[in-house]
Structures are given as C-alpha cells and as structure tokens.
Tab-separated table of C-alpha atoms (C1' of nucleotides) in Angstrom:
chain	number	residue	atom	x	y	z
A	1	MET	CA	7.482	-18.352	-1.694
A	2	PRO	CA	9.533	-21.521	-1.627
A	3	ARG	CA	13.193	-21.803	-0.764
A	4	SER	CA	13.543	-18.076	-0.336
A	5	LYS	CA	16.484	-16.644	1.546
A	6	LYS	CA	15.977	-12.920	1.070
A	7	ALA	CA	18.117	-12.455	-1.985
A	8	ASN	CA	19.538	-9.003	-2.559
A	9	ILE	CA	17.190	-6.794	-4.513
A	10	SER	CA	19.681	-5.847	-7.200
A	11	ALA	CA	22.263	-8.632	-7.340
A	12	ARG	CA	22.046	-11.023	-10.260
A	13	LYS	CA	23.702	-11.540	-13.577
A	14	GLN	CA	24.017	-8.576	-15.905
A	15	PRO	CA	22.932	-8.934	-19.528
A	16	ARG	CA	25.995	-9.146	-21.779
A	17	GLN	CA	24.664	-9.889	-25.193
A	18	ALA	CA	22.269	-7.722	-27.137
A	19	ARG	CA	19.394	-10.197	-26.957
A	20	SER	CA	19.507	-10.314	-23.188
A	21	SER	CA	19.551	-6.542	-22.829
A	22	GLN	CA	16.526	-6.482	-25.060
A	23	LEU	CA	14.935	-9.129	-22.898
A	24	VAL	CA	15.432	-7.066	-19.777
A	25	ALA	CA	13.980	-4.047	-21.512
A	26	ASP	CA	11.003	-6.090	-22.663
A	27	ILE	CA	10.404	-7.315	-19.142
A	28	LEU	CA	10.452	-3.823	-17.709
A	29	GLU	CA	8.057	-2.536	-20.320
A	30	ALA	CA	5.755	-5.468	-19.793
A	31	ALA	CA	5.957	-4.985	-16.045
A	32	VAL	CA	4.548	-1.492	-16.406
A	33	ARG	CA	1.657	-2.777	-18.473
A	34	VAL	CA	0.907	-5.590	-16.061
A	35	LEU	CA	1.050	-3.247	-13.094
A	36	VAL	CA	-1.341	-0.817	-14.734
A	37	ARG	CA	-3.762	-3.457	-15.934
A	38	ASN	CA	-3.725	-5.865	-13.009
A	39	GLY	CA	-2.755	-3.636	-10.135
A	40	ALA	CA	-0.242	-4.365	-7.426
A	41	HIS	CA	-2.159	-7.446	-6.346
A	42	GLY	CA	-2.298	-8.955	-9.809
A	43	PHE	CA	1.352	-8.280	-10.488
A	44	THR	CA	2.785	-11.790	-10.819
A	45	THR	CA	6.018	-12.994	-12.346
A	46	ALA	CA	4.112	-15.344	-14.628
A	47	ARG	CA	1.989	-12.541	-16.023
A	48	VAL	CA	4.973	-10.269	-16.503
A	49	ALA	CA	6.862	-12.983	-18.332
A	50	GLU	CA	3.906	-13.728	-20.534
A	51	ALA	CA	3.270	-10.069	-21.320
A	52	ALA	CA	6.929	-9.721	-22.239
A	53	GLY	CA	6.781	-12.777	-24.479
A	54	VAL	CA	9.445	-14.444	-22.374
A	55	SER	CA	9.592	-17.395	-20.026
A	56	VAL	CA	9.629	-17.094	-16.260
A	57	GLY	CA	12.983	-18.794	-16.199
A	58	SER	CA	14.507	-16.090	-18.342
A	59	LEU	CA	13.013	-13.460	-16.123
A	60	TYR	CA	14.731	-14.972	-13.113
A	61	GLN	CA	18.063	-14.883	-14.924
A	62	TYR	CA	18.152	-11.123	-14.526
A	63	PHE	CA	15.919	-10.402	-11.561
A	64	PRO	CA	16.492	-12.222	-8.284
A	65	ASN	CA	12.830	-11.930	-7.344
A	66	LYS	CA	9.596	-10.096	-7.983
A	67	GLU	CA	10.448	-7.188	-5.760
A	68	ALA	CA	13.531	-6.504	-7.833
A	69	ILE	CA	11.365	-5.770	-10.858
A	70	LEU	CA	9.199	-3.382	-8.901
A	71	PHE	CA	12.224	-1.761	-7.365
A	72	ARG	CA	13.708	-1.269	-10.785
A	73	LEU	CA	10.562	0.421	-12.052
A	74	GLN	CA	10.492	2.674	-9.035
A	75	ALA	CA	14.185	3.483	-9.335
A	76	ASN	CA	13.809	4.453	-12.983
A	77	GLU	CA	10.847	6.640	-12.177
A	78	TRP	CA	12.608	8.257	-9.298
A	79	GLY	CA	15.753	8.877	-11.324
A	80	GLN	CA	13.720	10.704	-13.918
A	81	THR	CA	11.809	12.763	-11.361
A	82	LEU	CA	14.883	13.579	-9.338
A	83	GLY	CA	16.691	14.737	-12.459
A	84	GLU	CA	13.897	17.119	-13.353
A	85	LEU	CA	13.644	18.459	-9.842
A	86	ARG	CA	17.389	18.943	-9.628
A	87	ARG	CA	17.373	20.918	-12.825
A	88	ILE	CA	14.465	23.095	-11.764
A	89	LEU	CA	15.372	23.646	-8.128
A	90	GLY	CA	19.037	24.233	-8.894
A	91	ASP	CA	18.578	26.744	-11.704
A	92	PRO	CA	20.438	29.862	-10.561
A	93	ALA	CA	18.783	32.021	-13.216
A	94	THR	CA	15.416	31.826	-11.501
A	95	ALA	CA	14.313	33.212	-8.147
A	96	PRO	CA	13.846	30.473	-5.528
A	97	PRO	CA	10.102	30.968	-5.004
A	98	GLU	CA	9.533	30.649	-8.731
A	99	ARG	CA	11.668	27.518	-8.848
A	100	LEU	CA	9.559	25.943	-6.186
A	101	ARG	CA	6.386	26.813	-8.048
A	102	VAL	CA	7.640	25.295	-11.275
A	103	ALA	CA	8.935	22.212	-9.480
A	104	LEU	CA	5.554	21.617	-7.923
A	105	GLN	CA	3.690	22.013	-11.156
A	106	THR	CA	6.047	19.718	-13.013
A	107	PHE	CA	5.994	17.127	-10.274
A	108	PHE	CA	2.236	17.077	-9.889
A	109	ARG	CA	1.693	16.937	-13.604
A	110	SER	CA	3.979	13.983	-14.035
A	111	GLU	CA	2.381	12.210	-11.088
A	112	CYS	CA	-0.973	12.765	-12.670
A	113	GLU	CA	-0.130	11.869	-16.243
A	114	GLU	CA	0.915	8.382	-15.287
A	115	ALA	CA	-1.571	8.221	-12.475
A	116	ALA	CA	-2.545	4.584	-12.910
A	117	PHE	CA	1.054	3.446	-12.999
A	118	ARG	CA	2.203	5.609	-10.128
A	119	SER	CA	-0.575	4.668	-7.823
A	120	ALA	CA	-0.227	0.952	-8.532
A	121	LEU	CA	3.491	1.282	-7.888
A	122	GLU	CA	2.619	2.975	-4.647
A	123	ASP	CA	0.294	0.126	-3.694
A	124	ALA	CA	3.182	-2.234	-4.247
A	125	ALA	CA	5.522	-0.105	-2.157
A	126	PRO	CA	5.401	-2.407	0.880
A	127	LEU	CA	7.248	-4.966	-1.228
A	128	TYR	CA	10.298	-2.894	-1.993
A	129	ARG	CA	10.183	0.001	0.419
A	130	GLU	CA	12.397	-1.674	3.015
A	131	ALA	CA	15.336	-2.207	0.702
A	132	PRO	CA	18.271	0.036	1.606
A	133	GLU	CA	18.577	1.079	-2.021
A	134	SER	CA	15.064	2.379	-1.798
A	135	ARG	CA	15.690	4.266	1.397
A	136	ALA	CA	18.646	5.900	-0.276
A	137	HIS	CA	16.287	7.531	-2.756
A	138	VAL	CA	14.527	9.283	0.083
A	139	GLU	CA	17.831	10.606	1.293
A	140	GLU	CA	18.721	11.903	-2.177
A	141	GLY	CA	15.503	13.867	-2.281
A	142	ARG	CA	16.105	15.225	1.160
A	143	GLN	CA	19.586	16.425	0.218
A	144	LEU	CA	18.246	18.136	-2.861
A	145	MET	CA	15.645	19.998	-0.859
A	146	ARG	CA	18.167	20.980	1.788
A	147	SER	CA	20.536	22.497	-0.673
A	148	PHE	CA	17.645	24.338	-2.264
A	149	MET	CA	16.846	25.820	1.133
A	150	LYS	CA	20.313	27.311	1.351
A	151	GLU	CA	19.265	29.621	-1.438
A	152	ALA	CA	15.634	29.995	-0.488
A	153	LEU	CA	16.315	30.758	3.166
A	154	PRO	CA	19.806	32.254	3.225
A	155	GLY	CA	19.283	33.942	6.568
A	156	ALA	CA	17.877	30.969	8.418
A	157	SER	CA	19.757	28.687	10.753
A	158	ALA	CA	20.795	25.242	9.608
A	159	LYS	CA	18.205	23.719	11.882
A	160	GLN	CA	15.439	25.916	10.522
A	161	ARG	CA	16.462	25.134	6.979
A	162	ALA	CA	16.507	21.429	7.684
A	163	PHE	CA	13.026	21.541	9.150
A	164	ALA	CA	11.712	23.630	6.284
A	165	ALA	CA	13.280	21.273	3.757
A	166	ASP	CA	11.769	18.219	5.395
A	167	LEU	CA	8.402	19.884	5.678
A	168	VAL	CA	8.292	21.026	2.063
A	169	GLY	CA	9.485	17.614	0.920
A	170	LEU	CA	6.890	15.914	3.047
A	171	VAL	CA	4.067	18.019	1.670
A	172	MET	CA	5.223	17.647	-1.911
A	173	SER	CA	5.600	13.916	-1.841
A	174	SER	CA	2.547	13.109	0.204
A	175	VAL	CA	0.206	15.377	-1.693
A	176	GLY	CA	1.765	14.150	-4.917
A	177	LYS	CA	0.930	10.579	-4.012
A	178	ALA	CA	-2.601	11.565	-3.122
A	179	VAL	CA	-3.006	13.348	-6.438
A	180	SER	CA	-1.856	10.340	-8.404
A	181	SER	CA	-4.032	7.985	-6.426
A	182	GLN	CA	-7.061	10.048	-7.279
A	183	GLY	CA	-6.159	10.309	-10.925
A	184	ARG	CA	-7.580	13.773	-11.197
A	185	PRO	CA	-7.926	15.506	-14.515
A	186	GLY	CA	-5.286	17.978	-15.662
A	187	ALA	CA	-6.817	21.364	-14.957
A	188	GLU	CA	-7.611	20.582	-11.379
A	189	VAL	CA	-4.149	19.243	-10.733
A	190	ASP	CA	-2.677	22.542	-11.855
A	191	ALA	CA	-5.014	24.338	-9.496
A	192	ILE	CA	-3.927	22.083	-6.658
A	193	ALA	CA	-0.266	22.554	-7.510
A	194	ALA	CA	-0.774	26.317	-7.609
A	195	ALA	CA	-2.514	26.340	-4.249
A	196	ILE	CA	0.123	24.156	-2.621
A	197	GLY	CA	2.782	26.365	-4.153
A	198	GLU	CA	1.103	29.399	-2.647
A	199	MET	CA	0.987	27.743	0.749
A	200	LEU	CA	4.579	26.638	0.731
A	201	GLY	CA	5.727	29.965	-0.669
A	202	GLY	CA	3.817	31.821	2.022
A	203	TYR	CA	5.293	29.607	4.672
A	204	LEU	CA	8.845	30.161	3.473
A	205	ARG	CA	8.262	33.887	3.169
A	206	GLY	CA	7.134	33.861	6.772
A	207	LEU	CA	10.348	32.174	7.821
A	208	THR	CA	12.448	34.643	5.839
A	209	HIS	CA	10.767	37.602	7.457
A	210	SER	CA	10.939	36.300	10.957
A	211	SER	CA	14.626	35.478	10.648
A	212	ARG	CA	15.274	38.888	9.076
A	213	ASP	CA	13.405	40.514	11.959
A	214	ARG	CA	15.437	38.568	14.397
A	215	ALA	CA	18.622	39.641	12.665
A	216	ASN	CA	17.463	43.254	12.720
A	217	ARG	CA	16.573	43.075	16.342
A	218	SER	CA	19.913	41.685	17.368
A	219	ALA	CA	21.716	44.239	15.187
A	220	ALA	CA	19.795	47.050	16.880
A	221	SER	CA	20.479	45.917	20.400
B	1	MET	CA	-8.559	-17.974	-2.822
B	2	PRO	CA	-10.686	-20.985	-3.548
B	3	ARG	CA	-14.380	-20.952	-4.264
B	4	SER	CA	-14.602	-17.225	-3.778
B	5	LYS	CA	-17.370	-15.197	-5.348
B	6	LYS	CA	-16.649	-11.720	-4.041
B	7	ALA	CA	-18.724	-11.880	-0.892
B	8	ASN	CA	-19.985	-8.623	0.481
B	9	ILE	CA	-17.542	-7.043	2.866
B	10	SER	CA	-19.973	-6.651	5.745
B	11	ALA	CA	-22.669	-9.279	5.245
B	12	ARG	CA	-22.553	-12.326	7.504
B	13	LYS	CA	-24.225	-13.571	10.630
B	14	GLN	CA	-24.416	-11.263	13.618
B	15	PRO	CA	-23.325	-12.507	17.036
B	16	ARG	CA	-26.378	-13.199	19.226
B	17	GLN	CA	-25.024	-14.792	22.327
B	18	ALA	CA	-22.556	-13.225	24.705
B	19	ARG	CA	-19.767	-15.639	23.869
B	20	SER	CA	-19.925	-14.860	20.184
B	21	SER	CA	-19.834	-11.097	20.754
B	22	GLN	CA	-16.803	-11.679	22.886
B	23	LEU	CA	-15.323	-13.782	20.131
B	24	VAL	CA	-15.755	-11.003	17.600
B	25	ALA	CA	-14.192	-8.542	20.009
B	26	ASP	CA	-11.283	-10.913	20.589
B	27	ILE	CA	-10.750	-11.287	16.885
B	28	LEU	CA	-10.650	-7.541	16.330
B	29	GLU	CA	-8.203	-7.017	19.150
B	30	ALA	CA	-6.020	-9.816	17.903
B	31	ALA	CA	-6.206	-8.443	14.386
B	32	VAL	CA	-4.666	-5.201	15.546
B	33	ARG	CA	-1.835	-7.054	17.218
B	34	VAL	CA	-1.176	-9.230	14.199
B	35	LEU	CA	-1.235	-6.251	11.889
B	36	VAL	CA	1.249	-4.380	14.027
B	37	ARG	CA	3.571	-7.330	14.545
B	38	ASN	CA	3.437	-8.963	11.132
B	39	GLY	CA	2.574	-6.068	8.865
B	40	ALA	CA	0.020	-6.022	6.096
B	41	HIS	CA	1.806	-8.848	4.310
B	42	GLY	CA	1.867	-11.151	7.307
B	43	PHE	CA	-1.749	-10.508	8.155
B	44	THR	CA	-3.319	-13.943	7.633
B	45	THR	CA	-6.597	-15.345	8.879
B	46	ALA	CA	-4.780	-18.250	10.531
B	47	ARG	CA	-2.553	-15.938	12.511
B	48	VAL	CA	-5.424	-13.723	13.557
B	49	ALA	CA	-7.431	-16.714	14.711
B	50	GLU	CA	-4.507	-18.088	16.650
B	51	ALA	CA	-3.722	-14.755	18.279
B	52	ALA	CA	-7.360	-14.487	19.279
B	53	GLY	CA	-7.332	-17.996	20.716
B	54	VAL	CA	-10.060	-19.016	18.293
B	55	SER	CA	-10.331	-21.322	15.315
B	56	VAL	CA	-10.354	-20.133	11.720
B	57	GLY	CA	-13.775	-21.631	11.298
B	58	SER	CA	-15.173	-19.443	14.050
B	59	LEU	CA	-13.577	-16.415	12.495
B	60	TYR	CA	-15.351	-17.112	9.220
B	61	GLN	CA	-18.677	-17.310	11.028
B	62	TYR	CA	-18.630	-13.567	11.532
B	63	PHE	CA	-16.382	-12.256	8.810
B	64	PRO	CA	-17.014	-13.223	5.198
B	65	ASN	CA	-13.341	-12.864	4.328
B	66	LYS	CA	-10.054	-11.371	5.358
B	67	GLU	CA	-10.797	-7.981	3.907
B	68	ALA	CA	-13.834	-7.672	6.118
B	69	ILE	CA	-11.638	-7.771	9.204
B	70	LEU	CA	-9.387	-5.068	7.851
B	71	PHE	CA	-12.345	-3.016	6.777
B	72	ARG	CA	-13.813	-3.294	10.240
B	73	LEU	CA	-10.592	-2.068	11.831
B	74	GLN	CA	-10.433	0.829	9.440
B	75	ALA	CA	-14.088	1.671	9.955
B	76	ASN	CA	-13.689	1.734	13.731
B	77	GLU	CA	-10.641	3.932	13.439
B	78	TRP	CA	-12.350	6.258	11.035
B	79	GLY	CA	-15.464	6.493	13.175
B	80	GLN	CA	-13.363	7.595	16.098
B	81	THR	CA	-11.390	10.114	14.096
B	82	LEU	CA	-14.431	11.498	12.345
B	83	GLY	CA	-16.200	11.963	15.660
B	84	GLU	CA	-13.340	13.974	17.061
B	85	LEU	CA	-13.014	16.088	13.960
B	86	ARG	CA	-16.740	16.744	13.873
B	87	ARG	CA	-16.665	17.906	17.460
B	88	ILE	CA	-13.671	20.152	16.923
B	89	LEU	CA	-14.542	21.588	13.526
B	90	GLY	CA	-18.192	22.100	14.438
B	91	ASP	CA	-17.641	23.867	17.755
B	92	PRO	CA	-19.399	27.243	17.392
B	93	ALA	CA	-17.669	28.647	20.483
B	94	THR	CA	-14.308	28.743	18.722
B	95	ALA	CA	-13.130	30.840	15.791
B	96	PRO	CA	-12.770	28.770	12.592
B	97	PRO	CA	-9.004	29.241	12.177
B	98	GLU	CA	-8.456	28.037	15.716
B	99	ARG	CA	-10.711	25.054	15.106
B	100	LEU	CA	-8.641	24.053	12.145
B	101	ARG	CA	-5.452	24.351	14.131
B	102	VAL	CA	-6.769	22.162	16.921
B	103	ALA	CA	-8.177	19.643	14.464
B	104	LEU	CA	-4.809	19.307	12.789
B	105	GLN	CA	-2.950	18.855	16.017
B	106	THR	CA	-5.395	16.277	17.281
B	107	PHE	CA	-5.430	14.407	14.008
B	108	PHE	CA	-1.683	14.310	13.599
B	109	ARG	CA	-1.148	13.286	17.188
B	110	SER	CA	-3.547	10.399	16.918
B	111	GLU	CA	-1.989	9.305	13.627
B	112	CYS	CA	1.382	9.353	15.269
B	113	GLU	CA	0.503	7.671	18.540
B	114	GLU	CA	-0.671	4.532	16.805
B	115	ALA	CA	1.829	4.949	14.005
B	116	ALA	CA	2.670	1.275	13.571
B	117	PHE	CA	-0.963	0.281	13.396
B	118	ARG	CA	-2.039	3.103	11.132
B	119	SER	CA	0.702	2.638	8.650
B	120	ALA	CA	0.212	-1.112	8.464
B	121	LEU	CA	-3.487	-0.510	7.945
B	122	GLU	CA	-2.555	1.876	5.196
B	123	ASP	CA	-0.333	-0.746	3.573
B	124	ALA	CA	-3.322	-3.068	3.561
B	125	ALA	CA	-5.574	-0.418	2.057
B	126	PRO	CA	-5.528	-1.931	-1.447
B	127	LEU	CA	-7.470	-4.853	0.008
B	128	TYR	CA	-10.450	-2.911	1.286
B	129	ARG	CA	-10.233	0.477	-0.368
B	130	GLU	CA	-12.475	-0.467	-3.290
B	131	ALA	CA	-15.447	-1.446	-1.138
B	132	PRO	CA	-18.302	1.047	-1.475
B	133	GLU	CA	-18.576	1.225	2.307
B	134	SER	CA	-15.006	2.392	2.374
B	135	ARG	CA	-15.576	4.988	-0.285
B	136	ALA	CA	-18.462	6.305	1.750
B	137	HIS	CA	-16.036	7.219	4.521
B	138	VAL	CA	-14.195	9.499	2.168
B	139	GLU	CA	-17.448	11.209	1.320
B	140	GLU	CA	-18.297	11.692	4.999
B	141	GLY	CA	-15.009	13.471	5.544
B	142	ARG	CA	-15.570	15.613	2.518
B	143	GLN	CA	-18.985	16.677	3.734
B	144	LEU	CA	-17.596	17.584	7.126
B	145	MET	CA	-14.924	19.760	5.594
B	146	ARG	CA	-17.414	21.425	3.279
B	147	SER	CA	-19.735	22.411	6.055
B	148	PHE	CA	-16.778	23.736	8.003
B	149	MET	CA	-15.915	25.940	5.053
B	150	LYS	CA	-19.336	27.547	5.222
B	151	GLU	CA	-18.190	29.101	8.450
B	152	ALA	CA	-14.550	29.573	7.600
B	153	LEU	CA	-15.202	31.203	4.230
B	154	PRO	CA	-18.636	32.793	4.552
B	155	GLY	CA	-18.046	35.222	1.711
B	156	ALA	CA	-16.760	32.709	-0.805
B	157	SER	CA	-18.701	31.113	-3.604
B	158	ALA	CA	-19.850	27.529	-3.298
B	159	LYS	CA	-17.313	26.499	-5.886
B	160	GLN	CA	-14.478	28.204	-4.079
B	161	ARG	CA	-15.537	26.640	-0.830
B	162	ALA	CA	-15.712	23.212	-2.367
B	163	PHE	CA	-12.237	23.544	-3.787
B	164	ALA	CA	-10.854	24.844	-0.515
B	165	ALA	CA	-12.517	22.018	1.393
B	166	ASP	CA	-11.094	19.364	-0.924
B	167	LEU	CA	-7.678	20.928	-0.824
B	168	VAL	CA	-7.547	21.201	2.952
B	169	GLY	CA	-8.864	17.659	3.278
B	170	LEU	CA	-6.325	16.404	0.781
B	171	VAL	CA	-3.428	18.026	2.611
B	172	MET	CA	-4.616	16.877	6.008
B	173	SER	CA	-5.134	13.275	5.072
B	174	SER	CA	-2.100	12.851	2.862
B	175	VAL	CA	0.324	14.541	5.226
B	176	GLY	CA	-1.294	12.636	8.081
B	177	LYS	CA	-0.577	9.347	6.362
B	178	ALA	CA	2.990	10.380	5.721
B	179	VAL	CA	3.446	11.320	9.361
B	180	SER	CA	2.164	7.987	10.570
B	181	SER	CA	4.267	6.065	8.086
B	182	GLN	CA	7.378	7.763	9.356
B	183	GLY	CA	6.473	7.203	12.985
B	184	ARG	CA	8.006	10.458	14.050
B	185	PRO	CA	8.414	11.341	17.697
B	186	GLY	CA	5.863	13.553	19.437
B	187	ALA	CA	7.510	16.954	19.515
B	188	GLU	CA	8.284	17.024	15.839
B	189	VAL	CA	4.772	15.996	14.932
B	190	ASP	CA	3.409	18.973	16.803
B	191	ALA	CA	5.820	21.206	14.921
B	192	ILE	CA	4.656	19.728	11.634
B	193	ALA	CA	1.024	20.119	12.596
B	194	ALA	CA	1.663	23.724	13.566
B	195	ALA	CA	3.417	24.471	10.306
B	196	ILE	CA	0.707	22.840	8.215
B	197	GLY	CA	-1.875	24.718	10.243
B	198	GLU	CA	-0.092	27.939	9.499
B	199	MET	CA	-0.012	27.134	5.794
B	200	LEU	CA	-3.639	26.184	5.560
B	201	GLY	CA	-4.681	29.132	7.721
B	202	GLY	CA	-2.692	31.508	5.549
B	203	TYR	CA	-4.229	30.037	2.439
B	204	LEU	CA	-7.766	30.410	3.751
B	205	ARG	CA	-7.061	33.949	4.923
B	206	GLY	CA	-5.907	34.743	1.424
B	207	LEU	CA	-9.178	33.458	0.005
B	208	THR	CA	-11.185	35.449	2.524
B	209	HIS	CA	-9.391	38.666	1.656
B	210	SER	CA	-9.572	38.264	-2.042
B	211	SER	CA	-13.289	37.525	-1.944
B	212	ARG	CA	-13.821	40.456	0.415
B	213	ASP	CA	-11.842	42.669	-1.972
B	214	ARG	CA	-13.902	41.447	-4.842
B	215	ALA	CA	-17.090	42.224	-2.902
B	216	ASN	CA	-15.747	45.681	-2.071
B	217	ARG	CA	-14.794	46.346	-5.618
B	218	SER	CA	-18.150	45.386	-6.981
B	219	ALA	CA	-19.877	47.440	-4.267
B	220	ALA	CA	-17.768	50.485	-5.245
B	221	SER	CA	-18.443	50.271	-8.956
C	1	DT	C1'	-34.984	-31.883	30.862
C	2	DC	C1'	-34.862	-31.640	26.085
C	3	DA	C1'	-34.939	-30.047	21.306
C	4	DG	C1'	-33.272	-27.131	18.309
C	5	DA	C1'	-30.582	-23.137	17.507
C	6	DA	C1'	-26.263	-21.051	17.865
C	7	DT	C1'	-21.582	-21.520	18.285
C	8	DA	C1'	-17.004	-23.498	17.862
C	9	DC	C1'	-13.775	-26.390	15.810
C	10	DG	C1'	-9.822	-27.556	12.713
C	11	DA	C1'	-8.507	-30.928	9.269
C	12	DT	C1'	-9.164	-30.577	4.558
C	13	DT	C1'	-9.705	-28.579	0.028
C	14	DA	C1'	-8.367	-25.930	-3.717
C	15	DA	C1'	-5.585	-22.539	-5.607
C	16	DA	C1'	-2.358	-19.409	-6.655
C	17	DG	C1'	2.020	-18.054	-7.077
C	18	DA	C1'	7.258	-17.661	-6.412
C	19	DT	C1'	11.289	-19.780	-7.631
C	20	DT	C1'	14.231	-23.618	-9.402
C	21	DC	C1'	16.573	-26.795	-12.369
C	22	DG	C1'	17.889	-29.650	-16.043
C	23	DC	C1'	17.951	-29.321	-20.740
C	24	DA	C1'	17.850	-26.955	-25.438
C	25	DT	C1'	19.405	-23.259	-28.165
C	26	DT	C1'	22.191	-19.395	-29.632
C	27	DC	C1'	26.237	-16.624	-29.657
C	28	DC	C1'	31.129	-15.432	-29.807
C	29	DA	C1'	36.122	-15.815	-29.563
C	30	DC	C1'	39.565	-18.471	-31.419
D	1	DG	C1'	34.025	-24.787	-37.519
D	2	DT	C1'	34.147	-25.662	-32.641
D	3	DG	C1'	33.927	-25.483	-27.677
D	4	DG	C1'	32.448	-23.168	-23.992
D	5	DA	C1'	29.808	-19.410	-22.294
D	6	DA	C1'	25.593	-17.059	-22.293
D	7	DT	C1'	20.959	-17.297	-22.923
D	8	DG	C1'	16.363	-19.090	-23.021
D	9	DC	C1'	12.916	-22.286	-21.720
D	10	DG	C1'	8.785	-24.010	-18.973
D	11	DA	C1'	7.240	-28.082	-16.524
D	12	DA	C1'	7.753	-29.301	-11.897
D	13	DT	C1'	8.408	-28.139	-7.052
D	14	DC	C1'	7.268	-26.309	-2.861
D	15	DT	C1'	4.782	-23.072	0.062
D	16	DT	C1'	1.549	-20.317	1.713
D	17	DT	C1'	-3.080	-19.149	2.453
D	18	DA	C1'	-8.050	-18.318	1.929
D	19	DA	C1'	-12.112	-20.487	2.770
D	20	DT	C1'	-15.212	-24.606	3.627
D	21	DC	C1'	-17.813	-28.219	5.758
D	22	DG	C1'	-18.995	-32.046	8.553
D	23	DT	C1'	-18.961	-32.740	13.287
D	24	DA	C1'	-18.816	-31.670	18.232
D	25	DT	C1'	-20.131	-28.660	21.842
D	26	DT	C1'	-22.784	-25.170	24.273
D	27	DC	C1'	-26.655	-22.418	25.094
D	28	DT	C1'	-31.628	-21.060	25.627
D	29	DG	C1'	-36.393	-21.144	25.956
D	30	DA	C1'	-40.251	-23.946	27.026
DNA sequence: TCAGAATACGATTAAAGATTCGCATTCCAC
DNA sequence: GTGGAATGCGAATCTTTAATCGTATTCTGA
C-alpha cells in the first residue's frame, strides 16, 4: 500500500457517460466472480480489472481503493436484503409471528443460495467493516427490528422491546452468517430456519405472556 | 510469500532446551498482544518477533509460517474452552437443561472477557481455518454436543438428536462469535446468554414432549 | 575442556500487490 | 469540425511482508 492516506470509501468521480457506467457495472460483476473464485485473500485489484476486461487505471477512476469495491458489493447486497425484510416484517396483513417466520426463511435461503459469495464477502469484512457507511447498515437493521417489535410485543416496555429486537437481530444475523459459511444444502437450511423461527417465536411469546401477566397483576391490585 | 510450498501447519522442530521452550512461550504471548493491538491485518511475523524480543529467524525455527502461530493460538483457546464445556455438559450430577444453561453462560462470558483477542482471532480465521487440524476441532465440538444430547433427549431418534446437536452447536458458536465481536459489557452478555439458554431449552423441551407424545400414541394404538 | 548439536540472529531475497501518472483515445456541446 | 472534458490505459513506482540462509553464539554430554 504505497502513498495511502485513508481515502474515503465512497468518494471519487461519478460515471457520466454511458461507457463509464457500463465499466463500473462490469467491475462490480467481475468483482463478484473474483471473490467467489479466489476468495477474500485472492481478491486483488489487478484480478478484478482483468476479469472485467478493464485496466487497473480505469478501475481507480471510479473506486478510491480496493475496500470501496468490497463495500459497494456489500452495500448492494444489504440493500436488497433489507428491502425484502422491510417488506416482510412490515406487512400489516400478516400476524407478527408469521412475518418473523417468513423473514427467517427468506433470509436464510438467500444467504444459502449465494453461499460462496456471502461467505467470501464475510471473510473480507475486516477490510470494510470499520467504515461509518458500513456501520450505518447495522443501525438500519436495528431500527427495522425495533419497529417490528412494536407490533410483535405491543404490551412490552420500550426497554424490553429494544432488548428483544437486538437479540432477535443478533441471532438472525449470526446464524445466517454461519449458515452461509457452511454452504449447507437447501432442505437442511429450511429446517434450521424453521427451528430458529420456533425458538424466537417461543421466546417472544414468553415475553408477551409475562408482560400480560404483569399487566393483569397490577390491574388486579 | 516467496519460495513457499504450503508447509504443514504444525510440522517443524520441537524445542529441546529450556531457552527454546521459553522462546516459543514468549512468541505465543507476544502474538496475542500483537493480535489485540494491531488486529488480524497488522499481525506480521516481524512485529511478533519484535514484541517477543526475538529475531524473525528464531521464530521460523519453531513455526513453519505465520498461520502456524495463529493456529496455535486458536488451538490453545479451543482446548481450554472445550475442556470447560466437556466438564459442564458431562456432569452427571446436574440436570441436562441446567448444564446447558451453565455452559452457555460460561462460554459467552469467556468469549466476552477476551473480546478483543477473540474477535481478532476470528478475523484471521481465513488464514488457518482450512487446515485439517482446525477442522478437527469443529468435529470435536460436534461429538461433545452429540453425546450431551443422548442425555438431554433420551427418547429421541439418533437423527433427531444429531440435528438438535448441530443446531444447538450452531447457535452457540455463531452467537458467541457475534457477542465477542461486539465486545459487549458483562451484564448484557449474561442477559443474552440467559435468553439464548431459554430459547434452546424451550426448543429441546419441545422435542422431548413431541417424541414422548409420539411414543405414547404408538403405545396406545 | 572440547566437539558437535541446538539455538539465535537479522540482513537479504523474492514477491506480491496497491495505487499513481503521463499519455492516448473517445465523446459531446457548440 | 473542433476544443475541452471525460474516459481509458498499463507500465512503473513504492511498500509491505513472508521466509531463508549463512554465520555467530550457547549449551550439553563425555
């Protein structure tokens, strides 16, 4: 790493002409292939450029550094996932426990389908994880889960809801990562998702009951 | 990496004299410090040697390559953890659900206490994870959990037990990693461990009941 | 005390890889 | 068409780092 001064992960010129937008798209596609084939360790700018049929110089026109490419891949992935989860968890036509079940199944399936890519991206996480933009993604997910809890645990205190949201988020994401890193076959992943769903559902049900009991007790006294 | 031919991760000369054993010990201690201070990325043989007050050449007398040092750290850590878990999960004087609860609390606490070290070691995992010796550790843990399930789910089929064991192991290890990577404070970790314990306990209880029901039903017919 | 084994050293080698920079080419607004 | 902007190029630069090897030092058993 010569002459490096910690350039911002996202700042650099935007493509204006059609050919350059295409070039950026080519780079991102190639980056996925390189990551899958060569792993996080073998992910080099030279290889990405070559796989994209582009020169390194061109690559650096639109990405300030290697991390920026990885961050971009991760951001795209996360945007997609977050969108799906938002749709599922926010659907008022479905009962909250069912929403959670569907969200888990969808999430685990998508983690598993692109297992090689996801787990390589995860291996590379130390390179982009510290960027504030990346931390913001975590916060987005947390907010989503917290607002879901308002519907799933209407009787609970804000503190309880926050803890439950963090806990469910923690379990989802960490088990999801583990699933992708093991690249398990489809049927088993559904079984895992179902079991985790049962666990989380049971846990939330327990919270609902205990807060209802507490409410009843205080109403009676 | 010049002239490298994928040397075995553990093979190299053993220390015979006192000074060389001390040297190896110094290197391992220093390696922990370097890993914590500089992270997986800044973990270089030169830095480790310097922190240990030793020359690189000496380091390479006892470790075939950088990975071997990391593997050794991970192996030591895992040996310790596995020992504790074996003791807790195998204690016949305690009811299985209680054993699981204690195991979780102990495991999560230890993950959290050395959070910086554990999570840096985890970041470096891509470097040593592929070694067969490392894969063997996973298998050890799996075996432990399976034999625990013989006591926790006596009525269940072997297949059910195997799935339950893998699932519980998956949740424990993945959530454990997440906990260490977030470096949460003590009290919250206990709350998380308790909640996960509740979930897993509830899940296992569900399995017990359904297999008991099934046994009852088939006895009645 | 002495020979040979073990240990320690660290400058040196060999690469690999990130990023730059000057120049060539293409595009677009006028 | 033309001038400047945008784009594209890739050899060259500059670091970092893993790993070695010839030499110096220390130990140990006889």
